[in-house]
């Protein structure tokens, strides 16, 4: 008779060790190791085993002997989700979606289950009752489809029994941290349980070519809860984020084996559910009756989608001895670096000033092409001179004050022209190979940050 096997797991990062350790060698956290049983005594029968699978032995094949199969995508009916996934669902793929509590993960998945055409969907919930899900379904749509089945269960053995009887075309699990397998003697949500349950669902998806959505919790640091191997096992990792004080939600692709890993979808949260936002530039730009200082518009890219965002800056005298530096939606360290460029290269004395930066709409931006707009907004607030609302910027700023080129400048220019902007500042190096006659918007190439301030402020 086989013995019971156990190991020690770090509850922060999932690192496995044969004995207890005070400090995790992977994440350097203290007192995070907990003993968990990884295999019970007795023989282990796989939780998912189809009657037609049998025993199959895989053999190595030459790459040119492997038969290529056309990749048929399953359209979900949600254009934002289809684009983030790379054009739709791939058969047998496993998608993990994470986000803060109450951000709308379950609402998005239930909308998908109710609206996807011609597919039999099984929605498994380990957190809510059938009545609670029915109440949300009635709020989302007045005519829920009969092809959506609800199962409230947490045992993977019972779940796979129902799957064999129903034979669904799509499986949604809410959430992976609530499931537990009888093969692991540990509490639901522990490292070993999450890994084992995901492994069983992954095996099911690959054997039956059934797409599987997994909803995952996150930690207080914003990372998906559970071992890091969870993100490595699945095919796609999506992050659902947003500010609760704003109605807009962002679905961001972090990992995607079947498409671009930097795509972005935008939704608006209403009482009737999530609604797609087809033109995010219009909602991210404020409608102002008069010109105001400290505001600059930047042309950015999120995946394949060009967007115009509004950068707001406020510079004021420091009320205390140490000036404050705060940013919302942008990396504070990079903002401090750009402030140092203004001090060193342009002579602006901001060391005794409070600087606050905000990206309007609650969106988080990592594109370096907004550097120039940030500096212009800061100086506009510092000098109390407004920037015309018909001017936008698309350039990166280097440490020596040079204006660096950015990628896919044609898409940025076209988006600015489509929204009625009259002038765009770009790097002089982006002009190479650019057909200027194609655009009606005025292109202003610059090579140094001083040239931008001279054209805008006359100094």
Coordinates of C-alpha atoms in Angstrom, one line a residue, residues 293-296 311-315 355-358 373-374 376-382:
X293 CA -3.3 74.7 -18.0
X294 CA -1.7 71.4 -17.0
X295 CA -3.5 69.3 -19.6
X296 CA -1.9 67.6 -22.6
X311 CA -2.6 63.7 -19.1
X312 CA -3.3 66.0 -16.2
X313 CA -0.5 67.6 -14.2
X314 CA -0.6 70.0 -11.2
X315 CA 2.5 71.8 -10.0
X355 CA 4.1 67.5 -8.6
X356 CA 0.9 65.5 -9.1
X357 CA 0.1 63.5 -12.2
X358 CA -3.1 61.8 -13.3
X373 CA 2.9 64.8 -23.2
X374 CA 3.7 64.4 -19.5
X376 CA 4.4 69.4 -21.6
X377 CA 1.6 69.1 -19.0
X378 CA 3.9 69.6 -16.1
X379 CA 5.5 72.8 -17.6
X380 CA 2.0 74.0 -18.7
X381 CA 0.9 73.8 -15.1
X382 CA 4.2 75.3 -13.8

